[in-house]
């Protein structure tokens, strides 16, 4: 085969919960002229259905995708009815609990536990209890301070707008904290939010949460509830081991700039830190 001929990269090893009638490959940069009529495009990215590359020659250096998708049968020819994401390191650039820990002077300890949990080395509920316990005594005003300092992942706002334009709802399900995420969700027009709640007494954090922990099972339950029992019409994105069950339940579940264990467990992934590129993995363009 000539170096100039297109090569379709091998399918990702993660198993899909649905058959995969359609697969899209996503690339960074400008779309090659030879593919301009069949590609979906966005800000700094373009995508093409994998089968289209079999018939079109493009320079070999263009053929290293930064994302690929397995689109379930219900989403192959229609828009999603629900788009949902994790919050930390997906909708947001950072981890909310790490920012709270910074103000409490325990960032290194909390980050170490967070990293182990994201790799799947520690049960999420256990890791949450250990991290929140380290926040005991932090003034409750820190919640508002952290909320005001949050940075959205590039493209997050555009993904929310696109979801609403195509008639979908947008949900955020997070192992983070509703007190921090609630005002942001209201400002962005997010339709659904599920997150843990921090216990406050006497104006300070007690080091405990209130109510059920938002774990992997809770994320799947939220997906099913918010979608009206139609998981095949859901697009979900997340980066940690706590998101795997949610991603595998969705019509398209995207491992977003994810840890290796998450990438290996899912059939769609995106390694470009632009959340709006999820649209390209569905074969749609953004202006």
PDB file of C-alpha atoms in Angstrom:
ATOM      1  CA  UNK A   1       0.000   0.000   0.000  1.00  0.00           C
ATOM      2  CA  UNK A   2       1.264   3.430  -0.915  1.00  0.00           C
ATOM      3  CA  UNK A   3       2.175   5.799   1.971  1.00  0.00           C
ATOM      4  CA  UNK A   4      -0.445   8.160   0.542  1.00  0.00           C
ATOM      5  CA  UNK A   5      -3.300   5.690   0.823  1.00  0.00           C
ATOM      6  CA  UNK A   6      -5.809   5.898   3.645  1.00  0.00           C
ATOM      7  CA  UNK A   7      -5.686   3.383   6.436  1.00  0.00           C
ATOM      8  CA  UNK A   8      -8.685   2.781   8.658  1.00  0.00           C
ATOM      9  CA  UNK A   9      -7.348   2.428  12.233  1.00  0.00           C
ATOM     10  CA  UNK A  10      -8.243  -0.779  14.023  1.00  0.00           C
ATOM     11  CA  UNK A  11     -11.403  -0.707  16.097  1.00  0.00           C
ATOM     12  CA  UNK A  12     -10.997   0.186  19.749  1.00  0.00           C
ATOM     13  CA  UNK A  13     -10.835  -2.824  22.049  1.00  0.00           C
ATOM     14  CA  UNK A  14     -13.579  -1.737  24.436  1.00  0.00           C
ATOM     15  CA  UNK A  15     -16.835  -3.649  24.093  1.00  0.00           C
ATOM     16  CA  UNK A  16     -20.032  -1.768  23.284  1.00  0.00           C
ATOM     17  CA  UNK A  17     -23.334  -2.414  24.990  1.00  0.00           C
ATOM     18  CA  UNK A  18     -25.007  -2.072  21.559  1.00  0.00           C
ATOM     19  CA  UNK A  19     -24.159  -3.229  18.019  1.00  0.00           C
ATOM     20  CA  UNK A  20     -21.967  -0.705  16.199  1.00  0.00           C
ATOM     21  CA  UNK A  21     -23.499   0.078  12.804  1.00  0.00           C
ATOM     22  CA  UNK A  22     -21.584   3.339  12.453  1.00  0.00           C
ATOM     23  CA  UNK A  23     -18.120   4.488  13.511  1.00  0.00           C
ATOM     24  CA  UNK A  24     -16.629   7.972  13.210  1.00  0.00           C
ATOM     25  CA  UNK A  25     -12.960   8.958  13.421  1.00  0.00           C
ATOM     26  CA  UNK A  26     -12.077  12.431  14.695  1.00  0.00           C
ATOM     27  CA  UNK A  27      -8.960  14.425  13.856  1.00  0.00           C
ATOM     28  CA  UNK A  28      -7.432  17.697  15.015  1.00  0.00           C
ATOM     29  CA  UNK A  29      -6.836  20.553  12.589  1.00  0.00           C
ATOM     30  CA  UNK A  30      -8.262  21.440   9.173  1.00  0.00           C
ATOM     31  CA  UNK A  31     -10.121  18.898   7.075  1.00  0.00           C
ATOM     32  CA  UNK A  32      -8.229  17.737   3.936  1.00  0.00           C
ATOM     33  CA  UNK A  33      -9.800  18.914   0.685  1.00  0.00           C
ATOM     34  CA  UNK A  34     -10.334  15.311  -0.433  1.00  0.00           C
ATOM     35  CA  UNK A  35     -12.615  14.742   2.551  1.00  0.00           C
ATOM     36  CA  UNK A  36     -14.364  18.107   2.739  1.00  0.00           C
ATOM     37  CA  UNK A  37     -17.606  16.837   1.190  1.00  0.00           C
ATOM     38  CA  UNK A  38     -18.000  13.869   3.560  1.00  0.00           C
ATOM     39  CA  UNK A  39     -16.554  15.240   6.802  1.00  0.00           C
ATOM     40  CA  UNK A  40     -18.201  16.817   9.817  1.00  0.00           C
ATOM     41  CA  UNK A  41     -16.352  19.886  11.060  1.00  0.00           C
ATOM     42  CA  UNK A  42     -16.008  22.040  14.156  1.00  0.00           C
ATOM     43  CA  UNK A  43     -13.595  24.428  15.848  1.00  0.00           C
ATOM     44  CA  UNK A  44     -10.196  22.859  15.316  1.00  0.00           C
ATOM     45  CA  UNK A  45     -11.483  19.361  14.556  1.00  0.00           C
ATOM     46  CA  UNK A  46     -13.072  17.302  11.808  1.00  0.00           C
ATOM     47  CA  UNK A  47     -14.474  13.809  11.629  1.00  0.00           C
ATOM     48  CA  UNK A  48     -15.331  11.265   8.977  1.00  0.00           C
ATOM     49  CA  UNK A  49     -17.172   7.977   8.964  1.00  0.00           C
ATOM     50  CA  UNK A  50     -14.604   5.192   9.058  1.00  0.00           C
ATOM     51  CA  UNK A  51     -16.021   3.447   6.020  1.00  0.00           C
ATOM     52  CA  UNK A  52     -15.542   6.593   3.903  1.00  0.00           C
ATOM     53  CA  UNK A  53     -11.774   6.437   4.303  1.00  0.00           C
ATOM     54  CA  UNK A  54     -11.658   3.133   2.456  1.00  0.00           C
ATOM     55  CA  UNK A  55     -12.422   4.906  -0.828  1.00  0.00           C
ATOM     56  CA  UNK A  56     -10.539   8.189  -0.408  1.00  0.00           C
ATOM     57  CA  UNK A  57      -6.783   8.822  -0.462  1.00  0.00           C
ATOM     58  CA  UNK A  58      -5.416  11.359   2.022  1.00  0.00           C
ATOM     59  CA  UNK A  59      -1.854  12.049   3.252  1.00  0.00           C
ATOM     60  CA  UNK A  60      -0.715   9.467   5.767  1.00  0.00           C
ATOM     61  CA  UNK A  61       0.256  12.111   8.321  1.00  0.00           C
ATOM     62  CA  UNK A  62      -3.421  13.076   8.573  1.00  0.00           C
ATOM     63  CA  UNK A  63      -4.470   9.617   9.672  1.00  0.00           C
ATOM     64  CA  UNK A  64      -3.803   9.579  13.397  1.00  0.00           C
ATOM     65  CA  UNK A  65      -7.221  10.119  14.997  1.00  0.00           C
ATOM     66  CA  UNK A  66      -7.676  11.841  18.342  1.00  0.00           C
ATOM     67  CA  UNK A  67     -11.076  10.233  18.769  1.00  0.00           C
ATOM     68  CA  UNK A  68     -13.263   7.437  17.522  1.00  0.00           C
ATOM     69  CA  UNK A  69     -16.810   6.376  18.192  1.00  0.00           C
ATOM     70  CA  UNK A  70     -19.062   3.380  18.082  1.00  0.00           C
ATOM     71  CA  UNK A  71     -22.532   4.789  17.417  1.00  0.00           C
ATOM     72  CA  UNK A  72     -25.348   2.551  18.635  1.00  0.00           C
ATOM     73  CA  UNK A  73     -28.217   1.687  16.264  1.00  0.00           C
ATOM     74  CA  UNK A  74     -30.687   4.157  17.783  1.00  0.00           C
ATOM     75  CA  UNK A  75     -28.302   7.085  17.258  1.00  0.00           C
ATOM     76  CA  UNK A  76     -26.992   6.143  13.820  1.00  0.00           C
ATOM     77  CA  UNK A  77     -29.594   8.253  12.011  1.00  0.00           C
ATOM     78  CA  UNK A  78     -31.034  10.581  14.622  1.00  0.00           C
ATOM     79  CA  UNK A  79     -30.113  13.083  17.317  1.00  0.00           C
ATOM     80  CA  UNK A  80     -29.779  12.133  20.984  1.00  0.00           C
ATOM     81  CA  UNK A  81     -32.574  12.933  23.405  1.00  0.00           C
ATOM     82  CA  UNK A  82     -30.105  13.315  26.286  1.00  0.00           C
ATOM     83  CA  UNK A  83     -26.477  14.402  26.503  1.00  0.00           C
ATOM     84  CA  UNK A  84     -24.884  13.883  29.899  1.00  0.00           C
ATOM     85  CA  UNK A  85     -21.401  14.295  31.319  1.00  0.00           C
ATOM     86  CA  UNK A  86     -19.364  13.909  34.431  1.00  0.00           C
ATOM     87  CA  UNK A  87     -18.352  17.242  35.953  1.00  0.00           C
ATOM     88  CA  UNK A  88     -14.752  17.018  37.155  1.00  0.00           C
ATOM     89  CA  UNK A  89     -12.185  16.923  34.316  1.00  0.00           C
ATOM     90  CA  UNK A  90     -14.992  16.592  31.753  1.00  0.00           C
ATOM     91  CA  UNK A  91     -17.464  19.471  31.938  1.00  0.00           C
ATOM     92  CA  UNK A  92     -14.885  21.297  34.074  1.00  0.00           C
ATOM     93  CA  UNK A  93     -11.138  21.550  33.584  1.00  0.00           C
ATOM     94  CA  UNK A  94     -10.261  20.603  37.149  1.00  0.00           C
ATOM     95  CA  UNK A  95     -11.482  18.618  40.161  1.00  0.00           C
ATOM     96  CA  UNK A  96     -13.772  20.510  42.566  1.00  0.00           C
ATOM     97  CA  UNK A  97     -12.652  18.553  45.612  1.00  0.00           C
ATOM     98  CA  UNK A  98      -9.008  19.340  44.844  1.00  0.00           C
ATOM     99  CA  UNK A  99      -9.820  23.052  44.851  1.00  0.00           C
ATOM    100  CA  UNK A 100     -11.582  22.748  48.205  1.00  0.00           C
ATOM    101  CA  UNK A 101      -8.598  20.786  49.491  1.00  0.00           C
ATOM    102  CA  UNK A 102      -6.264  23.576  48.390  1.00  0.00           C
ATOM    103  CA  UNK A 103      -8.142  26.001  50.644  1.00  0.00           C
ATOM    104  CA  UNK A 104      -8.045  23.456  53.470  1.00  0.00           C
ATOM    105  CA  UNK A 105      -4.282  22.928  53.081  1.00  0.00           C
ATOM    106  CA  UNK A 106      -4.629  19.220  52.243  1.00  0.00           C
ATOM    107  CA  UNK A 107      -4.422  19.247  48.441  1.00  0.00           C
ATOM    108  CA  UNK A 108      -1.581  16.722  48.123  1.00  0.00           C
ATOM    109  CA  UNK A 109      -3.352  14.170  50.306  1.00  0.00           C
ATOM    110  CA  UNK A 110      -6.678  14.588  48.510  1.00  0.00           C
ATOM    111  CA  UNK A 111      -5.128  14.492  45.029  1.00  0.00           C
ATOM    112  CA  UNK A 112      -3.382  11.217  45.841  1.00  0.00           C
ATOM    113  CA  UNK A 113      -6.679   9.623  46.887  1.00  0.00           C
ATOM    114  CA  UNK A 114      -8.479  11.110  43.861  1.00  0.00           C
ATOM    115  CA  UNK A 115      -5.887   9.699  41.461  1.00  0.00           C
ATOM    116  CA  UNK A 116      -6.112   6.234  42.987  1.00  0.00           C
ATOM    117  CA  UNK A 117      -9.912   6.298  42.772  1.00  0.00           C
ATOM    118  CA  UNK A 118      -9.894   7.438  39.146  1.00  0.00           C
ATOM    119  CA  UNK A 119      -7.580   4.543  38.290  1.00  0.00           C
ATOM    120  CA  UNK A 120     -10.008   2.165  39.961  1.00  0.00           C
ATOM    121  CA  UNK A 121      -7.596   1.237  42.751  1.00  0.00           C
ATOM    122  CA  UNK A 122      -9.922   2.402  45.539  1.00  0.00           C
ATOM    123  CA  UNK A 123     -13.690   1.993  45.809  1.00  0.00           C
ATOM    124  CA  UNK A 124     -15.244   5.358  44.984  1.00  0.00           C
ATOM    125  CA  UNK A 125     -17.468   5.583  48.063  1.00  0.00           C
ATOM    126  CA  UNK A 126     -14.522   4.826  50.316  1.00  0.00           C
ATOM    127  CA  UNK A 127     -12.343   7.359  48.542  1.00  0.00           C
ATOM    128  CA  UNK A 128     -15.034  10.023  48.825  1.00  0.00           C
ATOM    129  CA  UNK A 129     -15.376   9.500  52.576  1.00  0.00           C
ATOM    130  CA  UNK A 130     -11.615   9.726  53.049  1.00  0.00           C
ATOM    131  CA  UNK A 131     -11.285  12.898  50.979  1.00  0.00           C
ATOM    132  CA  UNK A 132     -14.277  14.708  52.473  1.00  0.00           C
ATOM    133  CA  UNK A 133     -13.060  13.829  55.974  1.00  0.00           C
ATOM    134  CA  UNK A 134      -9.889  15.782  55.227  1.00  0.00           C
ATOM    135  CA  UNK A 135     -12.043  18.891  54.590  1.00  0.00           C
ATOM    136  CA  UNK A 136     -13.440  18.970  58.133  1.00  0.00           C
ATOM    137  CA  UNK A 137     -13.270  22.458  59.613  1.00  0.00           C
ATOM    138  CA  UNK A 138     -13.093  24.287  56.276  1.00  0.00           C
ATOM    139  CA  UNK A 139     -15.346  27.388  56.340  1.00  0.00           C
ATOM    140  CA  UNK A 140     -18.492  26.915  54.257  1.00  0.00           C
ATOM    141  CA  UNK A 141     -17.671  30.164  52.447  1.00  0.00           C
ATOM    142  CA  UNK A 142     -15.007  28.160  50.586  1.00  0.00           C
ATOM    143  CA  UNK A 143     -17.787  26.519  48.579  1.00  0.00           C
ATOM    144  CA  UNK A 144     -18.743  29.842  47.003  1.00  0.00           C
ATOM    145  CA  UNK A 145     -15.078  30.743  46.465  1.00  0.00           C
ATOM    146  CA  UNK A 146     -14.399  27.531  44.569  1.00  0.00           C
ATOM    147  CA  UNK A 147     -17.600  27.873  42.566  1.00  0.00           C
ATOM    148  CA  UNK A 148     -16.545  31.312  41.384  1.00  0.00           C
ATOM    149  CA  UNK A 149     -13.147  30.007  40.265  1.00  0.00           C
ATOM    150  CA  UNK A 150     -14.345  27.073  38.140  1.00  0.00           C
ATOM    151  CA  UNK A 151     -13.229  26.900  34.510  1.00  0.00           C
ATOM    152  CA  UNK A 152     -15.303  25.101  31.900  1.00  0.00           C
ATOM    153  CA  UNK A 153     -13.653  22.575  29.625  1.00  0.00           C
ATOM    154  CA  UNK A 154     -13.145  24.180  26.183  1.00  0.00           C
ATOM    155  CA  UNK A 155     -16.211  23.524  24.067  1.00  0.00           C
ATOM    156  CA  UNK A 156     -18.451  22.643  27.028  1.00  0.00           C
ATOM    157  CA  UNK A 157     -20.767  25.593  26.498  1.00  0.00           C
ATOM    158  CA  UNK A 158     -21.037  24.827  22.773  1.00  0.00           C
ATOM    159  CA  UNK A 159     -21.988  21.205  23.510  1.00  0.00           C
ATOM    160  CA  UNK A 160     -24.786  22.344  25.832  1.00  0.00           C
ATOM    161  CA  UNK A 161     -26.083  24.804  23.231  1.00  0.00           C
ATOM    162  CA  UNK A 162     -25.960  22.141  20.495  1.00  0.00           C
ATOM    163  CA  UNK A 163     -27.838  19.637  22.666  1.00  0.00           C
ATOM    164  CA  UNK A 164     -30.658  22.103  23.231  1.00  0.00           C
ATOM    165  CA  UNK A 165     -30.735  23.123  19.560  1.00  0.00           C
ATOM    166  CA  UNK A 166     -31.334  19.512  18.460  1.00  0.00           C
ATOM    167  CA  UNK A 167     -34.029  19.027  21.102  1.00  0.00           C
ATOM    168  CA  UNK A 168     -31.995  17.110  23.675  1.00  0.00           C
ATOM    169  CA  UNK A 169     -31.794  17.635  27.411  1.00  0.00           C
ATOM    170  CA  UNK A 170     -28.407  18.115  29.083  1.00  0.00           C
ATOM    171  CA  UNK A 171     -27.520  16.461  32.376  1.00  0.00           C
ATOM    172  CA  UNK A 172     -24.528  16.457  34.705  1.00  0.00           C
ATOM    173  CA  UNK A 173     -23.958  13.597  37.118  1.00  0.00           C
ATOM    174  CA  UNK A 174     -21.001  13.961  39.421  1.00  0.00           C
ATOM    175  CA  UNK A 175     -19.179  12.531  42.372  1.00  0.00           C
ATOM    176  CA  UNK A 176     -18.512  16.189  43.195  1.00  0.00           C
ATOM    177  CA  UNK A 177     -20.772  18.495  45.151  1.00  0.00           C
ATOM    178  CA  UNK A 178     -24.154  20.020  44.392  1.00  0.00           C
ATOM    179  CA  UNK A 179     -23.415  23.112  46.494  1.00  0.00           C
ATOM    180  CA  UNK A 180     -20.596  24.015  44.088  1.00  0.00           C
ATOM    181  CA  UNK A 181     -22.143  22.777  40.841  1.00  0.00           C
ATOM    182  CA  UNK A 182     -25.717  23.998  41.347  1.00  0.00           C
ATOM    183  CA  UNK A 183     -25.159  27.695  40.562  1.00  0.00           C
ATOM    184  CA  UNK A 184     -23.055  26.775  37.523  1.00  0.00           C
ATOM    185  CA  UNK A 185     -25.739  24.410  36.230  1.00  0.00           C
ATOM    186  CA  UNK A 186     -28.352  27.155  36.574  1.00  0.00           C
ATOM    187  CA  UNK A 187     -26.167  29.642  34.717  1.00  0.00           C
ATOM    188  CA  UNK A 188     -25.503  27.217  31.842  1.00  0.00           C
ATOM    189  CA  UNK A 189     -29.112  26.103  31.460  1.00  0.00           C
ATOM    190  CA  UNK A 190     -28.324  22.507  32.410  1.00  0.00           C
ATOM    191  CA  UNK A 191     -31.532  20.503  32.710  1.00  0.00           C
ATOM    192  CA  UNK A 192     -30.518  17.809  35.215  1.00  0.00           C
ATOM    193  CA  UNK A 193     -27.933  17.692  37.993  1.00  0.00           C
ATOM    194  CA  UNK A 194     -27.068  14.910  40.416  1.00  0.00           C
ATOM    195  CA  UNK A 195     -24.136  15.317  42.802  1.00  0.00           C
ATOM    196  CA  UNK A 196     -23.136  14.637  46.385  1.00  0.00           C
ATOM    197  CA  UNK A 197     -24.006  17.049  49.168  1.00  0.00           C
ATOM    198  CA  UNK A 198     -21.654  18.349  51.839  1.00  0.00           C
ATOM    199  CA  UNK A 199     -22.715  18.508  55.470  1.00  0.00           C
ATOM    200  CA  UNK A 200     -22.269  21.925  57.057  1.00  0.00           C
ATOM    201  CA  UNK A 201     -22.670  22.728  60.772  1.00  0.00           C
ATOM    202  CA  UNK A 202     -21.857  25.974  62.511  1.00  0.00           C
ATOM    203  CA  UNK A 203     -20.595  27.521  59.290  1.00  0.00           C
ATOM    204  CA  UNK A 204     -17.924  24.869  58.627  1.00  0.00           C
ATOM    205  CA  UNK A 205     -17.744  21.564  56.767  1.00  0.00           C
ATOM    206  CA  UNK A 206     -18.101  18.588  59.099  1.00  0.00           C
ATOM    207  CA  UNK A 207     -16.075  16.225  56.937  1.00  0.00           C
ATOM    208  CA  UNK A 208     -19.162  14.201  55.994  1.00  0.00           C
ATOM    209  CA  UNK A 209     -21.640  14.077  53.130  1.00  0.00           C
ATOM    210  CA  UNK A 210     -25.429  14.048  53.384  1.00  0.00           C
ATOM    211  CA  UNK A 211     -27.596  11.454  51.682  1.00  0.00           C
ATOM    212  CA  UNK A 212     -26.696   8.623  49.282  1.00  0.00           C
ATOM    213  CA  UNK A 213     -23.300   8.717  47.602  1.00  0.00           C
ATOM    214  CA  UNK A 214     -23.367   9.373  43.850  1.00  0.00           C
ATOM    215  CA  UNK A 215     -21.406   6.342  42.711  1.00  0.00           C
ATOM    216  CA  UNK A 216     -21.248   4.342  39.478  1.00  0.00           C
ATOM    217  CA  UNK A 217     -24.669   2.753  40.054  1.00  0.00           C
ATOM    218  CA  UNK A 218     -26.244   6.155  40.754  1.00  0.00           C
ATOM    219  CA  UNK A 219     -24.871   7.446  37.451  1.00  0.00           C
ATOM    220  CA  UNK A 220     -26.465   4.594  35.505  1.00  0.00           C
ATOM    221  CA  UNK A 221     -29.745   5.118  37.367  1.00  0.00           C
ATOM    222  CA  UNK A 222     -29.666   8.823  36.462  1.00  0.00           C
ATOM    223  CA  UNK A 223     -29.036   7.975  32.805  1.00  0.00           C
ATOM    224  CA  UNK A 224     -32.035   5.667  32.711  1.00  0.00           C
ATOM    225  CA  UNK A 225     -34.307   8.064  34.587  1.00  0.00           C
ATOM    226  CA  UNK A 226     -33.368  11.202  32.661  1.00  0.00           C
ATOM    227  CA  UNK A 227     -33.665   9.389  29.323  1.00  0.00           C
ATOM    228  CA  UNK A 228     -37.095   7.991  30.121  1.00  0.00           C
ATOM    229  CA  UNK A 229     -35.737   4.463  29.948  1.00  0.00           C
ATOM    230  CA  UNK A 230     -34.152   4.990  26.507  1.00  0.00           C
ATOM    231  CA  UNK A 231     -30.390   4.603  27.106  1.00  0.00           C
ATOM    232  CA  UNK A 232     -29.761   3.946  23.412  1.00  0.00           C
ATOM    233  CA  UNK A 233     -30.637   7.589  22.683  1.00  0.00           C
ATOM    234  CA  UNK A 234     -28.105   8.948  25.208  1.00  0.00           C
ATOM    235  CA  UNK A 235     -24.650  10.390  24.586  1.00  0.00           C
ATOM    236  CA  UNK A 236     -22.494  10.318  27.722  1.00  0.00           C
ATOM    237  CA  UNK A 237     -18.951  11.488  28.449  1.00  0.00           C
ATOM    238  CA  UNK A 238     -16.671  10.948  31.432  1.00  0.00           C
ATOM    239  CA  UNK A 239     -13.062  10.284  32.351  1.00  0.00           C
ATOM    240  CA  UNK A 240     -12.881   8.100  35.474  1.00  0.00           C
ATOM    241  CA  UNK A 241     -13.513   4.511  36.484  1.00  0.00           C
ATOM    242  CA  UNK A 242     -16.666   5.692  38.243  1.00  0.00           C
ATOM    243  CA  UNK A 243     -18.047   6.582  34.790  1.00  0.00           C
ATOM    244  CA  UNK A 244     -17.477   3.249  33.034  1.00  0.00           C
ATOM    245  CA  UNK A 245     -20.895   1.718  33.735  1.00  0.00           C
ATOM    246  CA  UNK A 246     -22.622   4.928  32.589  1.00  0.00           C
ATOM    247  CA  UNK A 247     -20.571   5.067  29.386  1.00  0.00           C
ATOM    248  CA  UNK A 248     -21.233   1.429  28.558  1.00  0.00           C
ATOM    249  CA  UNK A 249     -24.980   1.945  29.086  1.00  0.00           C
ATOM    250  CA  UNK A 250     -25.264   4.878  26.666  1.00  0.00           C
ATOM    251  CA  UNK A 251     -25.908   4.773  22.921  1.00  0.00           C
ATOM    252  CA  UNK A 252     -22.542   6.521  22.623  1.00  0.00           C
ATOM    253  CA  UNK A 253     -20.339   6.534  25.717  1.00  0.00           C
ATOM    254  CA  UNK A 254     -17.202   8.636  25.256  1.00  0.00           C
ATOM    255  CA  UNK A 255     -14.087   8.135  27.381  1.00  0.00           C
ATOM    256  CA  UNK A 256     -13.030  11.789  27.498  1.00  0.00           C
ATOM    257  CA  UNK A 257      -9.262  12.322  27.882  1.00  0.00           C
ATOM    258  CA  UNK A 258      -9.656   9.326  30.133  1.00  0.00           C
ATOM    259  CA  UNK A 259      -7.527   7.075  32.263  1.00  0.00           C
ATOM    260  CA  UNK A 260      -6.284   3.855  30.576  1.00  0.00           C
ATOM    261  CA  UNK A 261      -8.750   1.632  32.441  1.00  0.00           C
ATOM    262  CA  UNK A 262     -11.649   3.722  31.118  1.00  0.00           C
ATOM    263  CA  UNK A 263     -10.356   3.731  27.547  1.00  0.00           C
ATOM    264  CA  UNK A 264      -9.971  -0.036  27.596  1.00  0.00           C
ATOM    265  CA  UNK A 265     -13.498  -0.564  28.931  1.00  0.00           C
ATOM    266  CA  UNK A 266     -15.335   1.627  26.421  1.00  0.00           C
ATOM    267  CA  UNK A 267     -15.771   1.603  22.654  1.00  0.00           C
ATOM    268  CA  UNK A 268     -15.669   5.380  22.043  1.00  0.00           C
ATOM    269  CA  UNK A 269     -12.968   7.778  23.122  1.00  0.00           C
ATOM    270  CA  UNK A 270     -11.871  11.385  22.666  1.00  0.00           C
ATOM    271  CA  UNK A 271      -8.329  12.520  23.416  1.00  0.00           C
ATOM    272  CA  UNK A 272      -8.819  16.142  22.346  1.00  0.00           C
ATOM    273  CA  UNK A 273      -9.605  18.496  25.237  1.00  0.00           C
ATOM    274  CA  UNK A 274     -12.589  20.057  23.481  1.00  0.00           C
ATOM    275  CA  UNK A 275     -15.908  18.761  24.746  1.00  0.00           C
ATOM    276  CA  UNK A 276     -17.787  20.004  21.683  1.00  0.00           C
ATOM    277  CA  UNK A 277     -15.847  17.462  19.594  1.00  0.00           C
ATOM    278  CA  UNK A 278     -18.289  14.889  20.985  1.00  0.00           C
ATOM    279  CA  UNK A 279     -20.634  16.243  18.300  1.00  0.00           C
ATOM    280  CA  UNK A 280     -18.131  15.186  15.632  1.00  0.00           C
ATOM    281  CA  UNK A 281     -18.064  11.658  17.027  1.00  0.00           C
ATOM    282  CA  UNK A 282     -21.786  11.503  16.170  1.00  0.00           C
ATOM    283  CA  UNK A 283     -21.129  12.672  12.614  1.00  0.00           C
ATOM    284  CA  UNK A 284     -22.508  16.195  13.070  1.00  0.00           C
ATOM    285  CA  UNK A 285     -20.904  19.585  12.415  1.00  0.00           C
ATOM    286  CA  UNK A 286     -20.742  22.760  14.485  1.00  0.00           C
ATOM    287  CA  UNK A 287     -20.544  26.264  12.999  1.00  0.00           C
TER     288      UNK A 287
END
